XYZ file of C-alpha atoms in Angstrom:
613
model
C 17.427 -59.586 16.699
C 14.246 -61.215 18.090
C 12.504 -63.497 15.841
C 8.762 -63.644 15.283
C 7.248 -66.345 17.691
C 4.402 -67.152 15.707
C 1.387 -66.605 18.272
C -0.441 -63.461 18.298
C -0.956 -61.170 21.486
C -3.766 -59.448 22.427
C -3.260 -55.514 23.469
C -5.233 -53.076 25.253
C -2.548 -50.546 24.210
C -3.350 -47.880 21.687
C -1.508 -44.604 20.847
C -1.254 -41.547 18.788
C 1.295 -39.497 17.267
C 2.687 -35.875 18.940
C 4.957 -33.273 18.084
C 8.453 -35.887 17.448
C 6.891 -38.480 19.827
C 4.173 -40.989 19.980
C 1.643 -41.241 23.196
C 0.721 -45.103 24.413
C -2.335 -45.699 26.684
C -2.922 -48.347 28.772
C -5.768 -49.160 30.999
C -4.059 -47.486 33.888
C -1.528 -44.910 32.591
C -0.384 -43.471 29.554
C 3.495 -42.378 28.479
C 4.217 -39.923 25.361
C 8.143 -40.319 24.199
C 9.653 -37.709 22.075
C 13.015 -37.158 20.530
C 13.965 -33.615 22.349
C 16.216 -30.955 20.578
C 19.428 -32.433 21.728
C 18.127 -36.593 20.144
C 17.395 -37.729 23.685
C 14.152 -39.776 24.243
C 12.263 -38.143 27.026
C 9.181 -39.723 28.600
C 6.553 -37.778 30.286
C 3.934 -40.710 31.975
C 0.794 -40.149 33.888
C -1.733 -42.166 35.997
C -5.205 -42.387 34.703
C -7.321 -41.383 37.802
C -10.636 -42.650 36.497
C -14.007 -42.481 39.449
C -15.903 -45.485 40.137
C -18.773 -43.917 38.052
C -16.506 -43.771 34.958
C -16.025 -47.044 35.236
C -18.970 -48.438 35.395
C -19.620 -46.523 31.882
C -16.529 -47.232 30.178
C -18.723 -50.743 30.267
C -21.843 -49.508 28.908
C -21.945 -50.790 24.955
C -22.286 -47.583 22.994
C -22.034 -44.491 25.784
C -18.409 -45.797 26.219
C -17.229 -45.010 22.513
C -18.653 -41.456 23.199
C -16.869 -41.478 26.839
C -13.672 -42.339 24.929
C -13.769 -39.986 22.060
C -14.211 -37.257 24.268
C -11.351 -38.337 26.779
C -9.221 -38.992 23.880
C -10.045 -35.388 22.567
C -9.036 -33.637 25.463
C -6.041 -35.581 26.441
C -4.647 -35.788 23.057
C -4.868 -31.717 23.104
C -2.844 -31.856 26.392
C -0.098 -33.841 25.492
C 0.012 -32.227 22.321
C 0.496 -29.080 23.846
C 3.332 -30.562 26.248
C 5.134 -32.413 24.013
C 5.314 -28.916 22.123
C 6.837 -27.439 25.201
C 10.150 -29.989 25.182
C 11.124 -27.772 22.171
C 9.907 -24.105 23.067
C 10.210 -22.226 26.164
C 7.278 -23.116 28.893
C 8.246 -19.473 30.105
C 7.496 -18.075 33.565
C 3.747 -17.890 34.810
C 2.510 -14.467 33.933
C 0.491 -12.533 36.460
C -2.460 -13.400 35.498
C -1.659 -16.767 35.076
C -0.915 -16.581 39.000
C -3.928 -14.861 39.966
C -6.063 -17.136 38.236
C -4.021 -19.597 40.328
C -4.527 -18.267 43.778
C -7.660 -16.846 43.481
C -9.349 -18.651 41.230
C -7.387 -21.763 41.603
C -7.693 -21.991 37.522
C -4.902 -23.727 36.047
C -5.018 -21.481 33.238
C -2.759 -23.976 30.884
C -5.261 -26.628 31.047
C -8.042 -23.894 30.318
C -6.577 -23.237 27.340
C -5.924 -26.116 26.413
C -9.562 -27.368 26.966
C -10.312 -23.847 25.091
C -7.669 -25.876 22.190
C -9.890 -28.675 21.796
C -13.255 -26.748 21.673
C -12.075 -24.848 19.469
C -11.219 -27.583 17.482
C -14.275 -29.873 17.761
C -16.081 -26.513 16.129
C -14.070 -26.145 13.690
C -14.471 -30.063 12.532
C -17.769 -29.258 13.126
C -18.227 -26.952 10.315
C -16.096 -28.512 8.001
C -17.820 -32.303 8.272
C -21.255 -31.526 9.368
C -22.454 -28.198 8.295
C -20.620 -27.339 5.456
C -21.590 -30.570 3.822
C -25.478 -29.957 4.822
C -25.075 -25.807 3.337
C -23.927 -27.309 0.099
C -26.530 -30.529 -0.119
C -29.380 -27.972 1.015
C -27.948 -25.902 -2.409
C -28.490 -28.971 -4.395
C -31.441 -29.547 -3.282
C -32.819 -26.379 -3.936
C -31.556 -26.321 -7.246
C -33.946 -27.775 -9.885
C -36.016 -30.213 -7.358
C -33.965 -33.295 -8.506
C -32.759 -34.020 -4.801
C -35.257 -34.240 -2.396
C -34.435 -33.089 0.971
C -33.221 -35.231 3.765
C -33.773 -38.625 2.212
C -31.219 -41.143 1.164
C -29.614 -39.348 -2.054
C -29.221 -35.892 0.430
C -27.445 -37.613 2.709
C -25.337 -39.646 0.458
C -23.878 -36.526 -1.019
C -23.539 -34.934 2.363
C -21.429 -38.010 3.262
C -19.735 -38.524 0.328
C -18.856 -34.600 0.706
C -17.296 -35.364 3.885
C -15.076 -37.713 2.334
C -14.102 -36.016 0.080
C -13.358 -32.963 2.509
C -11.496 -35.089 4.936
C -9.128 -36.532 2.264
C -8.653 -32.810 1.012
C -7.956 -32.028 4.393
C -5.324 -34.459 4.993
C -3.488 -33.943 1.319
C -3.508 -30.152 2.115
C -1.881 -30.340 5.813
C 0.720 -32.987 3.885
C 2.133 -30.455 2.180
C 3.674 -29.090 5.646
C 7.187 -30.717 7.014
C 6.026 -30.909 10.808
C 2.948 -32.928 10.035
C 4.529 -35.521 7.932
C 6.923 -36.224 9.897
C 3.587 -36.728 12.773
C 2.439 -39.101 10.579
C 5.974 -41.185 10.104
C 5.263 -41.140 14.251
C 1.513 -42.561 13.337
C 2.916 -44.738 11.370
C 6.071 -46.132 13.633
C 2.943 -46.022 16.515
C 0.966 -48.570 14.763
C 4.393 -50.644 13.811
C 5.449 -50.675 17.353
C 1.496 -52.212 18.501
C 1.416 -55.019 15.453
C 4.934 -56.127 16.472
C 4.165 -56.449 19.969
C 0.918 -58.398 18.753
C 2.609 -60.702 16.458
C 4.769 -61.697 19.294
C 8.066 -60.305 17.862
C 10.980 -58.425 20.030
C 10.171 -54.875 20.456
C 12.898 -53.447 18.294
C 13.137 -51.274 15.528
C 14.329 -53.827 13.308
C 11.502 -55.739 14.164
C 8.944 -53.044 14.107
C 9.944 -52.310 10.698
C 8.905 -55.024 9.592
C 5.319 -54.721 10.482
C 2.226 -53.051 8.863
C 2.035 -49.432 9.274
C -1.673 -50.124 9.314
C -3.690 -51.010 12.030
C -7.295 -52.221 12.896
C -7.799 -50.073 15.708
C -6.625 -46.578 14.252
C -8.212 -43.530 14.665
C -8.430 -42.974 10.969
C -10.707 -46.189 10.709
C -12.911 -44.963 13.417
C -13.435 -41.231 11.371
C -13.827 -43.228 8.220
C -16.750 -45.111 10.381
C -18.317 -41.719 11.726
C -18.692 -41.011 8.139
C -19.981 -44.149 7.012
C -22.729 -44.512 9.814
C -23.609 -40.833 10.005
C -24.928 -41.928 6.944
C -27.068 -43.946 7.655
C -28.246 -43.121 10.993
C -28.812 -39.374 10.078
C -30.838 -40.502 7.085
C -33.531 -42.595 9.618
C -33.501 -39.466 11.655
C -34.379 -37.268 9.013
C -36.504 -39.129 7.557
C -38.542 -39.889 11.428
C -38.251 -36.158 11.910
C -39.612 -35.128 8.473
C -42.492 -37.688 8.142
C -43.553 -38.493 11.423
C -42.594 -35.537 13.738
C -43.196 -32.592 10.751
C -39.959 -31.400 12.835
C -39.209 -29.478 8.863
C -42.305 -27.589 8.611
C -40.954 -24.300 8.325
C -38.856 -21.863 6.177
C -35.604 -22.841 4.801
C -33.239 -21.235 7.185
C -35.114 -22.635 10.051
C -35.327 -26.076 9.275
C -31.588 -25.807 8.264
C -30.528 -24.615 11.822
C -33.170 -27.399 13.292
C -31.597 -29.991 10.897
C -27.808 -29.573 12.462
C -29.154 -29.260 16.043
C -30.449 -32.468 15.324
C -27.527 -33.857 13.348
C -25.459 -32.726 16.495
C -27.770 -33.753 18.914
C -27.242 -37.531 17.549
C -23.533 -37.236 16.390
C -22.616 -39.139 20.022
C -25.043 -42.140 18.959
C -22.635 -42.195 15.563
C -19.614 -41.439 17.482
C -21.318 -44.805 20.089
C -21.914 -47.478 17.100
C -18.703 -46.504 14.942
C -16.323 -47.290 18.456
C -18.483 -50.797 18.818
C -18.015 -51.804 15.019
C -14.059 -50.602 15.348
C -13.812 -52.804 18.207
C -16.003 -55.937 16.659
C -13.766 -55.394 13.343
C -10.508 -55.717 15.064
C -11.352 -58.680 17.183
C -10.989 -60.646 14.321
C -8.670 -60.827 11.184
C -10.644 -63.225 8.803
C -10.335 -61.949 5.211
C -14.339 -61.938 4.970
C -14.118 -58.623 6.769
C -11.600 -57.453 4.694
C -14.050 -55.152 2.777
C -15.623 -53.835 5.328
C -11.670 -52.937 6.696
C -9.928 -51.288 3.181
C -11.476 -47.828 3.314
C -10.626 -47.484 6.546
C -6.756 -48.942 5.438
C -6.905 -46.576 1.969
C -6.771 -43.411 4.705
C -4.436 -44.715 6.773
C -2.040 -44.976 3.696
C -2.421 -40.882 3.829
C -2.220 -40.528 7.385
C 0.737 -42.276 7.862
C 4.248 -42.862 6.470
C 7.202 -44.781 6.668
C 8.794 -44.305 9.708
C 12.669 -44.132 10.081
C 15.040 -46.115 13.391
C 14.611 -43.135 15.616
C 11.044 -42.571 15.596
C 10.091 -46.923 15.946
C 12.933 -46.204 19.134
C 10.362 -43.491 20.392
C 7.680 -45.430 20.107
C 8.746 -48.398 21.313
C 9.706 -46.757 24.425
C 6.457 -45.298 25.183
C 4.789 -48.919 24.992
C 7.575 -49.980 26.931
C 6.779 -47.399 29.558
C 2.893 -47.590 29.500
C 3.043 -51.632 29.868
C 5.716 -51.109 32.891
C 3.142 -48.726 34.453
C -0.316 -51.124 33.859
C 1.925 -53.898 34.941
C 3.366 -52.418 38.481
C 1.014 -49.702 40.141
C 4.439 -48.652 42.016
C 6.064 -47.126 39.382
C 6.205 -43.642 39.388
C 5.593 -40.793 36.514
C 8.391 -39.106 35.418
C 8.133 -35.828 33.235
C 9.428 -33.698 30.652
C 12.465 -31.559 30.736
C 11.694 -28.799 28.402
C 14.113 -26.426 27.026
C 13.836 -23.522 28.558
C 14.349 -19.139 27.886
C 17.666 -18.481 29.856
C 15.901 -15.420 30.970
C 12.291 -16.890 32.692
C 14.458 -19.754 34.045
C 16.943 -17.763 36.137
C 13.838 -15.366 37.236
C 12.250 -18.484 38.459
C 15.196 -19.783 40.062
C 15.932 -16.558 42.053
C 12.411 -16.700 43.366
C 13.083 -20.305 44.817
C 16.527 -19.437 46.240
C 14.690 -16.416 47.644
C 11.911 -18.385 49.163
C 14.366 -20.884 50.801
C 16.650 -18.316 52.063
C 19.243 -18.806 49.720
C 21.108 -15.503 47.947
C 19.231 -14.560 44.740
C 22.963 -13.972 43.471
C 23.406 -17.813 43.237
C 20.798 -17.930 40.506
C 22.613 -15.628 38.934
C 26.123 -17.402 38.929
C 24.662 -20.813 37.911
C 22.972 -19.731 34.988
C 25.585 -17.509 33.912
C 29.120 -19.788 34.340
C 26.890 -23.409 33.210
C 25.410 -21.652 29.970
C 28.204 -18.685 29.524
C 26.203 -15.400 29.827
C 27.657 -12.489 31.287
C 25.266 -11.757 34.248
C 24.528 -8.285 33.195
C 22.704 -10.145 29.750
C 20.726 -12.669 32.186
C 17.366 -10.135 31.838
C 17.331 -9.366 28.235
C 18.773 -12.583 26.523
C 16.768 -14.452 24.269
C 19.173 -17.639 24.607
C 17.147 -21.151 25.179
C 19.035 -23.777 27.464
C 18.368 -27.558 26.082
C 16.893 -29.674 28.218
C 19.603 -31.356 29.418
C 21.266 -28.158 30.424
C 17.857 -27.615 32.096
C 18.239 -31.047 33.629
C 22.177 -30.059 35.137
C 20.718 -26.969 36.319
C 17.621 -28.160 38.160
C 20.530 -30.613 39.261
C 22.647 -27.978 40.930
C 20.151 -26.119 42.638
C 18.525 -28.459 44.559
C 22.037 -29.128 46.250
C 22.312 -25.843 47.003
C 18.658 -25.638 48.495
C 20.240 -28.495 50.264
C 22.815 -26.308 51.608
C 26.028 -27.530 49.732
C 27.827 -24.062 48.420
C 27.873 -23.413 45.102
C 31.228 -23.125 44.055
C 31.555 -26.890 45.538
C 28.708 -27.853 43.405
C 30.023 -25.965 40.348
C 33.563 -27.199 40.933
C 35.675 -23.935 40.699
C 35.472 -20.401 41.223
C 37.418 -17.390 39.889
C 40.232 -15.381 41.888
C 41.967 -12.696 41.018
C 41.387 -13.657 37.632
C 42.421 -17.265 37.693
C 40.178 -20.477 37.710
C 40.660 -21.900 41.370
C 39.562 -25.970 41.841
C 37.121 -25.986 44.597
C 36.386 -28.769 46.880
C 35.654 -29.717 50.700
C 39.174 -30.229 50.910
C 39.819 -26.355 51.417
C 37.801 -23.460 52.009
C 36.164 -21.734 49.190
C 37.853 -18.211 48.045
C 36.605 -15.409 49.242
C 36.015 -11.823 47.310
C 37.868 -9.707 50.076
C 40.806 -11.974 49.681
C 41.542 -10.694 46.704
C 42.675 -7.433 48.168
C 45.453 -9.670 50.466
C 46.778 -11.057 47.083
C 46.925 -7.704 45.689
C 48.832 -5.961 48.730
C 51.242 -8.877 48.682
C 52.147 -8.963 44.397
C 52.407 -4.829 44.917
C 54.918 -5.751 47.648
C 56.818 -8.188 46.231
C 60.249 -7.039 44.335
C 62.323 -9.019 42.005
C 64.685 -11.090 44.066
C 62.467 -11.658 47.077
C 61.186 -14.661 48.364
C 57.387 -14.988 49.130
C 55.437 -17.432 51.230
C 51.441 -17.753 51.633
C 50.850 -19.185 55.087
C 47.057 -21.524 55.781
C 47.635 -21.929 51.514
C 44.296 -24.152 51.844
C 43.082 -24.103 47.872
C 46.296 -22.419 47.173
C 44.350 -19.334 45.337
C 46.303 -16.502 46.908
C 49.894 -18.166 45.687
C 48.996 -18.877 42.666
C 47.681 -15.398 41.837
C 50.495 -14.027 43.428
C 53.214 -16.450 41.672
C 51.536 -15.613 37.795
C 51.142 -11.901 38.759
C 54.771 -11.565 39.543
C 55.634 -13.307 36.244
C 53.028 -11.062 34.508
C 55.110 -8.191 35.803
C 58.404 -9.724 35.080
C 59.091 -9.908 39.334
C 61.479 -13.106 39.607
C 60.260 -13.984 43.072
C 60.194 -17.304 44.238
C 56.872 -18.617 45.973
C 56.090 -21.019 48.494
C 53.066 -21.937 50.440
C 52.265 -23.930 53.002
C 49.183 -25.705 54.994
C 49.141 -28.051 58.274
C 46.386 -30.007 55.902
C 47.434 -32.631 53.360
C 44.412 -32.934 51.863
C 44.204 -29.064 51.138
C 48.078 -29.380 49.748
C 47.013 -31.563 46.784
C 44.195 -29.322 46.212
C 46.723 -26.445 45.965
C 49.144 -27.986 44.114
C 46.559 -28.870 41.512
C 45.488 -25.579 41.102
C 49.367 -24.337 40.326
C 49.756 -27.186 37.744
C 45.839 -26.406 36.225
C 47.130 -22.233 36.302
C 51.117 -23.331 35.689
C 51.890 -21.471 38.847
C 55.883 -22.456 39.833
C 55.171 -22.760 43.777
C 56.917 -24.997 46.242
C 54.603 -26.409 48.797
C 55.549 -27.474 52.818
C 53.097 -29.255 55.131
C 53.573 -27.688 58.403
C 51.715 -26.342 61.275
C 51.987 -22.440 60.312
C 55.653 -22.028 60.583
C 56.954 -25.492 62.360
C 58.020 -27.124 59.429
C 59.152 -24.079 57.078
C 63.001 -23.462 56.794
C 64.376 -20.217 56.108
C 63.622 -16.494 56.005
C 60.989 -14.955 53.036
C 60.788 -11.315 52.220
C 56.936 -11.668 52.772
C 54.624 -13.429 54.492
C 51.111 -13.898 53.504
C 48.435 -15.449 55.929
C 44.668 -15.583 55.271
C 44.299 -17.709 58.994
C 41.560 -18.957 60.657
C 39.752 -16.211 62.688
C 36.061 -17.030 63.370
C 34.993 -17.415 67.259
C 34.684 -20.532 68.100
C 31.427 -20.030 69.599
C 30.313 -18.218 66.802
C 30.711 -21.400 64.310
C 27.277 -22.544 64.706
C 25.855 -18.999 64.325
C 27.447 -19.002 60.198
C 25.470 -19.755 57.421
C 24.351 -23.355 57.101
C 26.760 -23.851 53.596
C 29.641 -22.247 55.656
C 29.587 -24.579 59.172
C 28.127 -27.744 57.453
C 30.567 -28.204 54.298
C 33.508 -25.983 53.960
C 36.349 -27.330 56.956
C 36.442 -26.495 60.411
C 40.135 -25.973 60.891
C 39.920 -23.149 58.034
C 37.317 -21.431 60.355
C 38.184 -21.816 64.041
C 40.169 -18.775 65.251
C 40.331 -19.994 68.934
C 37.693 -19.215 71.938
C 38.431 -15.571 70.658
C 39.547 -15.858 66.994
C 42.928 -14.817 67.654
C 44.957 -17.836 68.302
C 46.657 -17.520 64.609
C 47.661 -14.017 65.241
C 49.267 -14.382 68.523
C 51.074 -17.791 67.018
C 51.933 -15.166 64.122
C 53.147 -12.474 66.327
C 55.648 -14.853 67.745
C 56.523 -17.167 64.787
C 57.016 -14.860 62.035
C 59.722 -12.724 62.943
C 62.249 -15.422 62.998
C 61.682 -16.125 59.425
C 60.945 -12.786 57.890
C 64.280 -11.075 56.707
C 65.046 -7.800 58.171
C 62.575 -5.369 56.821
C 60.486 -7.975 56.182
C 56.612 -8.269 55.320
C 53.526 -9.937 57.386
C 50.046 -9.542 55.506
C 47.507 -10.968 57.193
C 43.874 -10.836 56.368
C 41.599 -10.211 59.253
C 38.031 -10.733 60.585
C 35.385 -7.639 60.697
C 36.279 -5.647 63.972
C 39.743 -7.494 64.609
C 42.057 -5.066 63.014
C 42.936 -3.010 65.858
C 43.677 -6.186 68.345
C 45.672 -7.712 65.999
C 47.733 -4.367 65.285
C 48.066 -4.639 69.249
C 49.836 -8.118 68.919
C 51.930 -6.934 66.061
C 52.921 -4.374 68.028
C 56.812 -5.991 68.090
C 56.963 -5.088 64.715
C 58.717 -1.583 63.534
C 55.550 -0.359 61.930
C 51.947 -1.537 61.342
C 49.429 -0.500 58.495
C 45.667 -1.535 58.551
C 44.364 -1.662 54.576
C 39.953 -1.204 54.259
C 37.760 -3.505 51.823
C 35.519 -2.060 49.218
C 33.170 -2.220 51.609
C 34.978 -0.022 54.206
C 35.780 -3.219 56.545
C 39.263 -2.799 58.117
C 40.292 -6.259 55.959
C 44.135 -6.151 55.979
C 46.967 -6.096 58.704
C 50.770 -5.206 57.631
C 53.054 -5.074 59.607
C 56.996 -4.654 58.760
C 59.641 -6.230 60.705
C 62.560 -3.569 61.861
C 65.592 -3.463 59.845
């Protein structure tokens, strides 16, 4: 634990409380920290991109407490509205959302939220300036014991403000989301004082420290109040005795009395920043008074905070002083949770932009968050953000080309998980129909062997089949590539297949005869490589693919190598390439008979051919 150092430091740094965060901004950026749904601390951080002309009056005395209210309005409705979004769906842009986009080029989130805070400054509006003024005006007119717009009418109109705001806070109390925004207004102004007193920033520390602070944004509405006061008083009084501006019925000079009131609210808004920023400057107790109201509010605007919440707050402050101190460090954003069923529409429109099969989308969404793909339209399920995070994750390597089932890890055959990795090519669909021919012609007794094993998928569906069915056959499998072997023989021990593995070069290194013989082989042209799909000829091996200069080198080695270890009336399935059945029925032709099986998509897929008796 740090200790206190003693001196105090001087920070630029101020903050305000979100939805389960707290927002810090420096002169140059600003970060807001939240706790997400899952207890991570995200950090969304943004440059300030201020124009030379803003500048200049963010030096002005006066215009630059209105310049900062206003750009404190609208980006505190912004982040509020984002760090909303870490626990709720962002959702897919609508239509119109998009067409406002393109045509328009209206970023119809930040509309509304600029629509947010409008709404909201009205609002405040009547509840702090007119209604005050409706009920003084009744006073007034009641009796003639409070004459209009002198000191006593605007003393109750202020005092009614007061009392309005307090009400205000003490109703919105009551609700469980906005205390626990004002344990983060209160862990926001621990985190700043124990920077300032030169302490360690950590939530021991911090907790330690004053939950009130000179700076706050309470003090500064307290302030509005206080000179309002005084300054609409002078007005009204210039405009009533010297300009005769209240000449008129009661309803008029009413209306002309809160144009006027509004028309000068930025001059309050002007003096009540420059007398926040004189007051905090110094910490002799002689200002004390002129400090405590604005400290009796902040006691109902904030709370105790607990660990987590000083944690979130000190890493915003960490993250906003990293960003003032090194223009080169980048902003980083949210991950928000997302609807399973806008995030896989997006994602199927960026596969389908980069040329990538919508299909993909599909898979991801539905194996990482286990939804059956025919539920990925109509399910209400959210994915956390870190989900969201894994996901993004995954499909930028596929945009990048790497297959999916690489990414993902695995891959279903024949019912069975299969271990997929560069090591052997992926399993294909229409393979399924080889490992089906060969379990419906296996007997008990026989001996089975699955030549070019690579991931081992079509042995070990075969082997657990054959148990399944109560078929004693014994099943081998073998592959010229080591590093394919110990894929396969991990994927018998994951599926507790009983398979006994050979390296060998096809048939070279196998002893013995087998009742069947079961080859998925290489059979792609060799000058049609580069033609495949970039996931196919970048990742997945080139020995599995390369058939020859004509993509029949395995069958001819096939034709010639497997008779000698089939048993008489022995099997040879072999899977084939589209358009290669009949050719490879030609060099099979030594056998007694040959059969040629279709896919479900009417490809001739399968060759078998039985050796004579």
């Amino acid at each position: 634990m740090g200790k206190e150092k003693g001196k105090q430091k001087h920070t630029y740094i101020g903050g305000q409380a979100v939805l389960e965060g707290v927002m810090m901004r420096g002169k140059t950026a600003y970060a807001t920290a939240v706790r997400d749904p899952e207890g991570h601390i995200q950090i969304e951080s943004r440059r300030i991109a201020q124009s030379k002309g803003m500048r200049v009056v963010s030096k002005i005395p006066l215009v630059r407490g209105v310049v900062n209210f206003v750009s404190s309005l609208v980006t505190g409705s912004k982040i509020l509205m984002r760090s909303a979004a870490v626990y709720g769906d962002e959702g897919e842009p609508s239509r119109f959302e998009k067409w406002c986009a393109e045509k328009l080029h209206i970023n119809v989130m930040a509309a509304l939220s600029f629509i947010a805070t409008v709404i909201g400054v009205v609002l405040a509006l009547g509840l702090f300036v007119f209604l005050p003024m409706l009920f003084a005006d009744l006073l007034a007119g009641t009796g003639g014991w409070l004459p209009r717009y002198g000191i006593g009418y605007n003393l109750i109109q202020g005092g009614l403000r007061l009392v309005i705001f307090i009400l205000y806070i003490v109703a919105i109390t009551a609700m469980k989301d906005i205390r626990r925004v004002f344990m983060y207004h209160g862990a926001e102004h621990k985190t700043i004082t124990c920077f300032e007193r030169g302490m360690d920033l950590t939530p021991e520390n911090a907790k330690k420290c004053s939950r009130l602070h000179d700076r706050c944004g309470t003090t500064f509405l307290f302030l509005v109040m206080a000179i309002s006061i005084f300054v609409f008083s002078i007005v009204n009084w210039v405009c009533d005795e010297y300009l005769n501006l209240f000449a008129y019925n009661d309803v008029v000079n009413f209306l002309i009395q809160l144009a006027v009131k509004l028309l000068f609210l930025p001059v309050v808004a002007g003096i009540s920043y420059e007398i926040l920023k004189l007051l905090a400057k110094s910490q002799s107790k002689l200002l004390l008074p002129l400090k405590a109201p604005g400290f009796a509010l902040q006691l109902l605007t904030t709370r105790e905070p607990d660990d987590d919440m000083l944690e979130v707050a000190i890493a915003a402050f960490r993250k906003v002083a990293e960003m003032d101190a090194d223009p080169a460090v980048p902003e980083t954003s949210f991950t928000a949770s997302r609807m399973a069923k806008h995030y896989v529409a997006e994602l199927r429109r960026y596969f389908a932009e980069n040329g990538i099969d919508e299909s993909d989308a599909e898979w991801m969404a539905s194996l990482e968050e286990g939804i059956p793909r025919s539920e990925l339209d109509t399910t209400d399920k959210i994915i956390l953000p870190s989900h969201v995070r894994k996901l993004d994750a995954v499909a930028e390597r596929r945009i990048a080309g790497e297959p999916l089932w690489y990414i993902l890890g695995s891959t279903e055959f024949y019912g069975y998980e299969i271990k997929t990795d560069p090591r052997a090519l992926i399993p294909r669909p229409e393979t399924e129909l080889l490992a089906e021919a060969a379990v419906a012609a296996a007997k008990g007794g026989d001996k089975l062997l699955d030549l070019c094993t690579g991931s081992g998928c079509i042995a070990v569906a075969v082997a657990k089949e054959c148990e399944r069915a109560g078929k004693a056959v014994q099943v081998f499998a073998a592959d010229i590539s080591g590093a394919a072997l110990s894929l396969a023989r991990e994927n018998a021990q994951a599926n507790g297949a009983d398979i006994s593995f050979y390296e060998s070069d096809l048939l070279q290194g196998v002893p013995g005869q087998f009742d069947i013989i079961v080859c998925n082989p290489p059979y792609i042209k060799r000058a049609d490589i580069q033609t495949l799909q970039r996931e196919v000829k970048d990742f997945e091996p080139l020995s599995a693919l390369d058939g020859g200069e004509d993509g029949y080198d395995f069958y001819r080695r096939l034709a010639d190598e497997a008779p000698a270890h089939l048993a008489p009336g022995g099997i040879l399935l072999a899977e084939c390439g589209q358009g290669q059945a009949e050719e490879v029925c030609r060099l099979f032709s030594s056998f007694a008979e040959t059969e040629v099986r279709r896919d479900l998509e009417g490809i001739e897929r399968i060759v078998k051919a039985v050796k004579r008796v």
